Each structure stands twice: as structure tokens, then as C-alpha cells.
Tab-separated table of C-alpha atoms in Angstrom:
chain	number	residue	atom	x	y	z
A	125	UNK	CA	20.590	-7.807	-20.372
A	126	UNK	CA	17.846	-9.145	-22.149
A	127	UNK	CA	19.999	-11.876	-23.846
A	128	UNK	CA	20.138	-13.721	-20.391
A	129	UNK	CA	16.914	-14.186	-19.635
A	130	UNK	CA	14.231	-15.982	-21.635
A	131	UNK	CA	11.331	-18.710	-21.506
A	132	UNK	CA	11.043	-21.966	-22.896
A	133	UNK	CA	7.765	-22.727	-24.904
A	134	UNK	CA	6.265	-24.461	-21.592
A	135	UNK	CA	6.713	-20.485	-19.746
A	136	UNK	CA	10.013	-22.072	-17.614
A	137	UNK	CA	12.701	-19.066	-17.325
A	138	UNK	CA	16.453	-19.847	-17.543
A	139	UNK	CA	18.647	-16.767	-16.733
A	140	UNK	CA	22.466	-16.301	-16.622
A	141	UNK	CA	21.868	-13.983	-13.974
A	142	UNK	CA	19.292	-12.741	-10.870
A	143	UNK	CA	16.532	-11.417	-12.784
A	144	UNK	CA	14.884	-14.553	-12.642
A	145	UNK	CA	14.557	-14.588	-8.925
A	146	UNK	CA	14.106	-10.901	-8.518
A	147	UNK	CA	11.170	-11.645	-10.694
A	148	UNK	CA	9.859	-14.304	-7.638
A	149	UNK	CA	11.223	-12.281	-5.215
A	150	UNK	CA	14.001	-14.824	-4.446
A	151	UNK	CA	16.868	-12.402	-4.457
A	152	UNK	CA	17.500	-9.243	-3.141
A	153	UNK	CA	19.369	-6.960	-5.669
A	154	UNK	CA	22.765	-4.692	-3.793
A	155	UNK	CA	22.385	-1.565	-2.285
A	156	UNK	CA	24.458	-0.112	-5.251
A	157	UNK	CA	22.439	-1.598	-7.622
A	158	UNK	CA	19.341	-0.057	-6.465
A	159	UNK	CA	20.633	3.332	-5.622
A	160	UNK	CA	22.105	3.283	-9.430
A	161	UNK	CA	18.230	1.940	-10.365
A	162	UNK	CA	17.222	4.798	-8.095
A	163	UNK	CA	19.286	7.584	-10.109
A	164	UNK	CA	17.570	6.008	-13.599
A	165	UNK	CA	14.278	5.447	-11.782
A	166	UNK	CA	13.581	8.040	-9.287
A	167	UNK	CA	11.486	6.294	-6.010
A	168	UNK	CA	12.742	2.966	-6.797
A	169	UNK	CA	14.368	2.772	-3.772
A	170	UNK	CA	11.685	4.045	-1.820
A	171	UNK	CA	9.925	0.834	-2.592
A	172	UNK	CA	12.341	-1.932	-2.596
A	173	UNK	CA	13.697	-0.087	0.819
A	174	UNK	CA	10.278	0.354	2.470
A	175	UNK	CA	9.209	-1.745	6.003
A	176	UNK	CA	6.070	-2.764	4.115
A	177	UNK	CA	8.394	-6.284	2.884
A	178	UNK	CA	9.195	-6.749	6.038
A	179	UNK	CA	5.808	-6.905	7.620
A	180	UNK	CA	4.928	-9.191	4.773
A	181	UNK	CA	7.533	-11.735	6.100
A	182	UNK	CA	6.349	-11.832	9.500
A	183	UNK	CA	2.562	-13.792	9.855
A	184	UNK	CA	2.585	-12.524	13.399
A	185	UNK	CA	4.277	-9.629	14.620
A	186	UNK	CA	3.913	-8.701	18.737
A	187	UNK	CA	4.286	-4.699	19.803
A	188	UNK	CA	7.907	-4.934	20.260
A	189	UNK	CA	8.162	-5.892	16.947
A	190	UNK	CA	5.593	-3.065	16.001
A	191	UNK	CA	7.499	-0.910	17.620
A	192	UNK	CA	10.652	-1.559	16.060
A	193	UNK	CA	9.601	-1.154	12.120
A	194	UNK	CA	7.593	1.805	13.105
A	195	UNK	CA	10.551	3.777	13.745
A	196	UNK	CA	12.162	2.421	10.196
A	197	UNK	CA	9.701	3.992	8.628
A	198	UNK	CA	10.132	6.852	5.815
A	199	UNK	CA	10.099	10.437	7.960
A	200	UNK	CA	7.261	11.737	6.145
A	201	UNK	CA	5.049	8.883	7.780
A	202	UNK	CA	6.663	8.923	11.050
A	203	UNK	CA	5.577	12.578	11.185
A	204	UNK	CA	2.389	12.004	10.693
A	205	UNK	CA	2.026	9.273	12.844
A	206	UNK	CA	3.830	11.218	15.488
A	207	UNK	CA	1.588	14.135	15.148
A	208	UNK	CA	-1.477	11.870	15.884
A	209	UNK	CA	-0.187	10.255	18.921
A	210	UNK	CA	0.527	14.024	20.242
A	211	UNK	CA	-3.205	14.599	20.055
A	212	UNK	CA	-3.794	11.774	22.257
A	213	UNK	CA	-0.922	12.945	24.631
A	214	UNK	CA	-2.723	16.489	25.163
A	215	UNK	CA	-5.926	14.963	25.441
A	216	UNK	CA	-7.618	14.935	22.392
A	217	UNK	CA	-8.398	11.708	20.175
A	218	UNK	CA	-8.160	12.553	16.541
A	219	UNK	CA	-9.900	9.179	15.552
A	220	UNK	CA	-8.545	6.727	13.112
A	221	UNK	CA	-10.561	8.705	10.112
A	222	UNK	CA	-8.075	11.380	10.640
A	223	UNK	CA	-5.065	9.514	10.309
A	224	UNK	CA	-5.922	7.057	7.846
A	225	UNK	CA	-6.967	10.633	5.434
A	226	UNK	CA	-3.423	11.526	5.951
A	227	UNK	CA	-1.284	8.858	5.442
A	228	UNK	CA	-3.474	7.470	2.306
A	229	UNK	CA	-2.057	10.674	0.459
A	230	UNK	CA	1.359	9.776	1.367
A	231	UNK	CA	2.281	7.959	-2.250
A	232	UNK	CA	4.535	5.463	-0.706
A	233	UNK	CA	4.499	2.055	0.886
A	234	UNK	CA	5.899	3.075	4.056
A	235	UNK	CA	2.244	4.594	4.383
A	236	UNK	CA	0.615	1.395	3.673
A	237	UNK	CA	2.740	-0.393	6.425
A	238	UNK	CA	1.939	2.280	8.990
A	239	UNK	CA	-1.991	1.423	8.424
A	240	UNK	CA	-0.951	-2.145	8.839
A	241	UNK	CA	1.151	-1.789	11.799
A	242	UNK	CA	-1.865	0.230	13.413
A	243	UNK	CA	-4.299	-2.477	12.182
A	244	UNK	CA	-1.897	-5.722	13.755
A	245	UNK	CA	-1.414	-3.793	17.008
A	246	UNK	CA	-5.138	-3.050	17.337
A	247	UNK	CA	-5.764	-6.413	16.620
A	248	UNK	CA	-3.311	-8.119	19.038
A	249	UNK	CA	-4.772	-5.881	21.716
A	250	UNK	CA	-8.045	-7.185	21.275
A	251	UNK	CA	-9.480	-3.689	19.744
A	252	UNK	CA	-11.514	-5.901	17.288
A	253	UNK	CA	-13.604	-2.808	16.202
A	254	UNK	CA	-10.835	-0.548	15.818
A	255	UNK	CA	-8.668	-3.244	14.048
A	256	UNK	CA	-11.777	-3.785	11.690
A	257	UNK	CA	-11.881	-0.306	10.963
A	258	UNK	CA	-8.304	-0.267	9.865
A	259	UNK	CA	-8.788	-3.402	7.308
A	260	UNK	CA	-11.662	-1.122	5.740
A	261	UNK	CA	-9.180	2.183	5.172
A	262	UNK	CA	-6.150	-0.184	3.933
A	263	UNK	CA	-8.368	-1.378	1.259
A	264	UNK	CA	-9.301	2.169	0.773
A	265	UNK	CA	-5.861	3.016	0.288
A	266	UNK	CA	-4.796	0.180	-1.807
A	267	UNK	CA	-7.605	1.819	-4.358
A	268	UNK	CA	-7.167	5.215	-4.000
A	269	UNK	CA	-3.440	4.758	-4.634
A	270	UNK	CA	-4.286	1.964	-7.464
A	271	UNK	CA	-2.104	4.586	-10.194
A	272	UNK	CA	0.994	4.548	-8.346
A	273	UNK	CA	0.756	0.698	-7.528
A	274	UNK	CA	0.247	0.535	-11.250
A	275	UNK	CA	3.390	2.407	-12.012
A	276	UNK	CA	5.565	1.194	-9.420
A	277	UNK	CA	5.254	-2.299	-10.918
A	278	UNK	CA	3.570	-3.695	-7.689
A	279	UNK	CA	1.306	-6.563	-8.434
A	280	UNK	CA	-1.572	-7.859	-7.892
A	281	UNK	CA	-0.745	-10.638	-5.753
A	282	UNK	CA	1.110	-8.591	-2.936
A	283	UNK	CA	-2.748	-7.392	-2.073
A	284	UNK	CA	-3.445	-11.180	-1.902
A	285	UNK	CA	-0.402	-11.887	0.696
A	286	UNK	CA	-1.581	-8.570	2.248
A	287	UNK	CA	-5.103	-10.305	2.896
A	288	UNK	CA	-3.269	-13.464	3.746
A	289	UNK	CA	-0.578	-12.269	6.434
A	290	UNK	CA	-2.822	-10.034	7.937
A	291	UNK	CA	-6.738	-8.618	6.297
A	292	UNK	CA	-8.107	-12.511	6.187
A	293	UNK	CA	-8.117	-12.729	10.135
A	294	UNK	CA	-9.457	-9.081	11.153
A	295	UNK	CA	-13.285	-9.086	12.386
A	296	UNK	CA	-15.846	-7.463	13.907
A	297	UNK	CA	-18.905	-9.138	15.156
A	298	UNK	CA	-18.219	-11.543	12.936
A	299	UNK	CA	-18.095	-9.453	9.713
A	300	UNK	CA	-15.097	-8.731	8.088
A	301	UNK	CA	-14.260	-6.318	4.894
A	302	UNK	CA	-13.091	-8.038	1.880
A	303	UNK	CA	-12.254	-7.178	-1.747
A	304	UNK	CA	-11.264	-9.664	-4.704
A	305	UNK	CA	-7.639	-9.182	-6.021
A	306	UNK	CA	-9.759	-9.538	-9.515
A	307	UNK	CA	-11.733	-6.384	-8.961
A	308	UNK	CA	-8.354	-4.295	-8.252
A	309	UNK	CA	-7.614	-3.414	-11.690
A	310	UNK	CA	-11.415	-3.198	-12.747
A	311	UNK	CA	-11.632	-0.308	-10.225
A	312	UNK	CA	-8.408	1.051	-11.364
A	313	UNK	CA	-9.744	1.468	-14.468
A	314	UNK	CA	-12.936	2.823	-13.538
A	315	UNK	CA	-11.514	6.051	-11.201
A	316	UNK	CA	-9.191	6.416	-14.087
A	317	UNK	CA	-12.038	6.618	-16.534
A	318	UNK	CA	-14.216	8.833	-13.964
A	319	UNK	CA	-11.164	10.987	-13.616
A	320	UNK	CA	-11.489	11.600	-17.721
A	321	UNK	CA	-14.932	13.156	-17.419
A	322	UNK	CA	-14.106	15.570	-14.673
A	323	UNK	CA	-13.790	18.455	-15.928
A	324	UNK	CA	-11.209	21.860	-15.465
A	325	UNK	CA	-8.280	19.240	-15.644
A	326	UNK	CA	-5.279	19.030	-17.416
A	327	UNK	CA	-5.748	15.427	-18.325
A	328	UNK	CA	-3.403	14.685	-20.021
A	329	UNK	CA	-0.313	16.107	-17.937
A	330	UNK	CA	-2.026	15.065	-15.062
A	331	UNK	CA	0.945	13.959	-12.463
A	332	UNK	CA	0.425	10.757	-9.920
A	333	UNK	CA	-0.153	12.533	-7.197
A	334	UNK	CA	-3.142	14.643	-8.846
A	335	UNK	CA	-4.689	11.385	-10.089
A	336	UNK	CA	-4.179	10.516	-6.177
A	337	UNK	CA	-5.877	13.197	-5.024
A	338	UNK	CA	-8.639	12.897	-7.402
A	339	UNK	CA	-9.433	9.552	-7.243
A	340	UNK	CA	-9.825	10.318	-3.317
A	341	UNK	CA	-12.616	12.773	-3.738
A	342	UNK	CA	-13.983	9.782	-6.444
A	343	UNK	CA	-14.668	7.931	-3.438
A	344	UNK	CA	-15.969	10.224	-1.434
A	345	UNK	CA	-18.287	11.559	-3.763
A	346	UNK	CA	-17.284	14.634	-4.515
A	347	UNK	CA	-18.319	14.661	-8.201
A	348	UNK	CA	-21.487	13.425	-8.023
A	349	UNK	CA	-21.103	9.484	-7.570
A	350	UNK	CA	-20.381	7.898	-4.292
A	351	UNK	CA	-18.373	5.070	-4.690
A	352	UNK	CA	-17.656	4.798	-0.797
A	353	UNK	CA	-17.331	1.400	1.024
């Protein structure tokens, strides 16, 4: 349907159709029409689908609330979650580094809104230090999954509304973690670049996940640079 969308000379888009505000996120497109996109474009509705919008719509968001998307989420995360919690049921407390490592190899937004979810609800129960230690593994995860972002077609300025709705408030003793939206693609392009001079890899057939899991052990130093926070 290219024919019904263009741009005048100024960059103003007319349309005879949605795309327009799909493109602003003005519209939501059917269910049919993203479970045909999802037959064409395997995942797709994974992320149009995924409770990660929804906590983007809501500035403030109480444990009911928390509660409520939490069980929306994709079963693969709720697992996970699950699993954790269990720990702390028997006795045990897992920490938030075990978690976070978990779910930050889940490719799929539904991950990214369980770290937020765990992040709001430590920070409306005045956990500052846990909350703070959330902010720093969601901007972990937001690079180490920087190659399925880039493929998904999520932009840029979805991690600025991420600081915005939720990152911009979270502190600890008066520090807080931050990262410029500008530096995003920079360090894309960096672990994709490191990634080229490991060696014993099929480069070149590599699959999304494998440049997941690789640009993880980037950051923790596994080949000889530490790029950690």
C-alpha cells in the first residue's frame, strides 16, 4: 500500500489509510491484522501484544495494578518469575542478580516489563536500593538485547518514555543510573563490532539469540574487555 501514504516536501504525511497513525502510535491495528502480520512476520505479535505498552500508558501504577499485568504476561516470563518467588517461599532469597540474568535472555518485551514491574513495585514500597538496582539491570537489558530491539523495529524513543514514565524518578542516596538515548545505537554498534573479532563463531549465520548471548558475556567481560556498568 505504498501508494497511500507519502510526505509532502515540508516531511507532513497524508495517508488514505492507518499507517500514518500506526507510525505515531495513534491507532491500534485488528487482531486479524496482526495475527496475518504474525504468519508473514513471525514474533510480531509478541510485541504489539506484550504488557510492556501498557505499563508505558500508566505514569503511576499501585500493586494491584502490578499485580494484574504481571499475570498477562508471556508464560515463559511468568515462569521465571514464579520460580524466583518460590525461592523466597522455601526460604531462600535468590537476589535480584539472579533474576534479572534470567529474564534479560528472554528475547521479548514481556521480559522487559517484568524488570519494570519489579522496579515500580520496589519503588512504591519504598525499597529505594532495591528499586535502584533494578533501573541499573533494565538498562542492562535494553543493551544486551540492543539486536533484537534493532530488528523488531523498536525505536529509540520508547527507551526515552521508558526513562520518562518510570527510570527518571528511581534513586538511591541521591544517585541515580542514567544512559543517553544517543549512546544506544553507538553501543549497539560497538558489541556488534566486538562480537566480529571473537573468534570460533559462525558470524555470519549467527541467529539473534546467539548475538544475545554473546553480547551478554561482552559485558561481563568474558573476552577480555569489561564493559560492565
Amino acid at each position: 500500500e505504498s501508494d497511500a501514504y507519502w510526505r509532502t516536501e515540508e516531511g507532513i504525511g497524508h495517508h488514505r489509510n492507518k499507517w500514518s497513525k500506526y507510525q505515531k502510535g495513534q491507532h491500534r491495528p485488528r487482531s486479524t491484522l496482526v495475527n496475518t502480520a504474525d504468519r508473514l512476520f513471525p514474533g510480531s505479535a509478541q510485541v504489539i501484544n506484550s504488557m510492556f505498552w501498557v505499563i508505558l500508558k500508566n505514569t503511576s501504577i499501585n500493586q494491584n495494578q502490578i499485580s494484574k499485568i504481571e499475570s498477562k504476561l508471556s508464560a515463559e516470563v511468568k515462569l521465571v518469575v514464579e520460580k524466583w518467588r518460590n525461592n523466597f517461599r522455601n526460604g531462600r532469597n535468590p537476589g535480584i542478580r539472579r533474576l534479572a540474568h534470567k529474564l534479560e535472555i528472554i528475547h521479548n518485551l514481556d521480559a522487559l516489563a517484568a524488570m519494570m514491574l519489579m522496579c515500580q513495585s520496589c519503588y512504591i514500597s519504598n525499597s529505594e536500593k532495591d528499586a535502584h538496582e533494578w533501573s541499573r539491570y533494565i538498562y542492562r537489558y535494553l543493551a544486551i538485547n540492543s539486536e533484537f530491539f534493532q530488528i523488531s523495529g523498536v525505536k529509540e524513543q520508547i527507551f526515552e518514555k521508558i526513562n520518562e514514565v518510570l527510570l527518571q524518578k528511581i534513586k538511591y542516596n541521591n544517585f541515580r543510573y542514567i544512559y543517553p538515548l544517543s549512546m544506544y545505537s553507538i553501543l549497539h554498534h560497538y558489541l556488534m563490532v566486538g562480537l566480529s573479532n571473537v573468534g570460533n563463531l559462525d558470524h555470519a549465520n549467527l541467529k539473534t539469540i546467539e548475538k544475545i548471548f554473546h553480547a551478554r558475556k561482552s559485558l561481563n567481560g568474558n573476552y577480555g574487555w569489561d564493559l560492565q556498568a
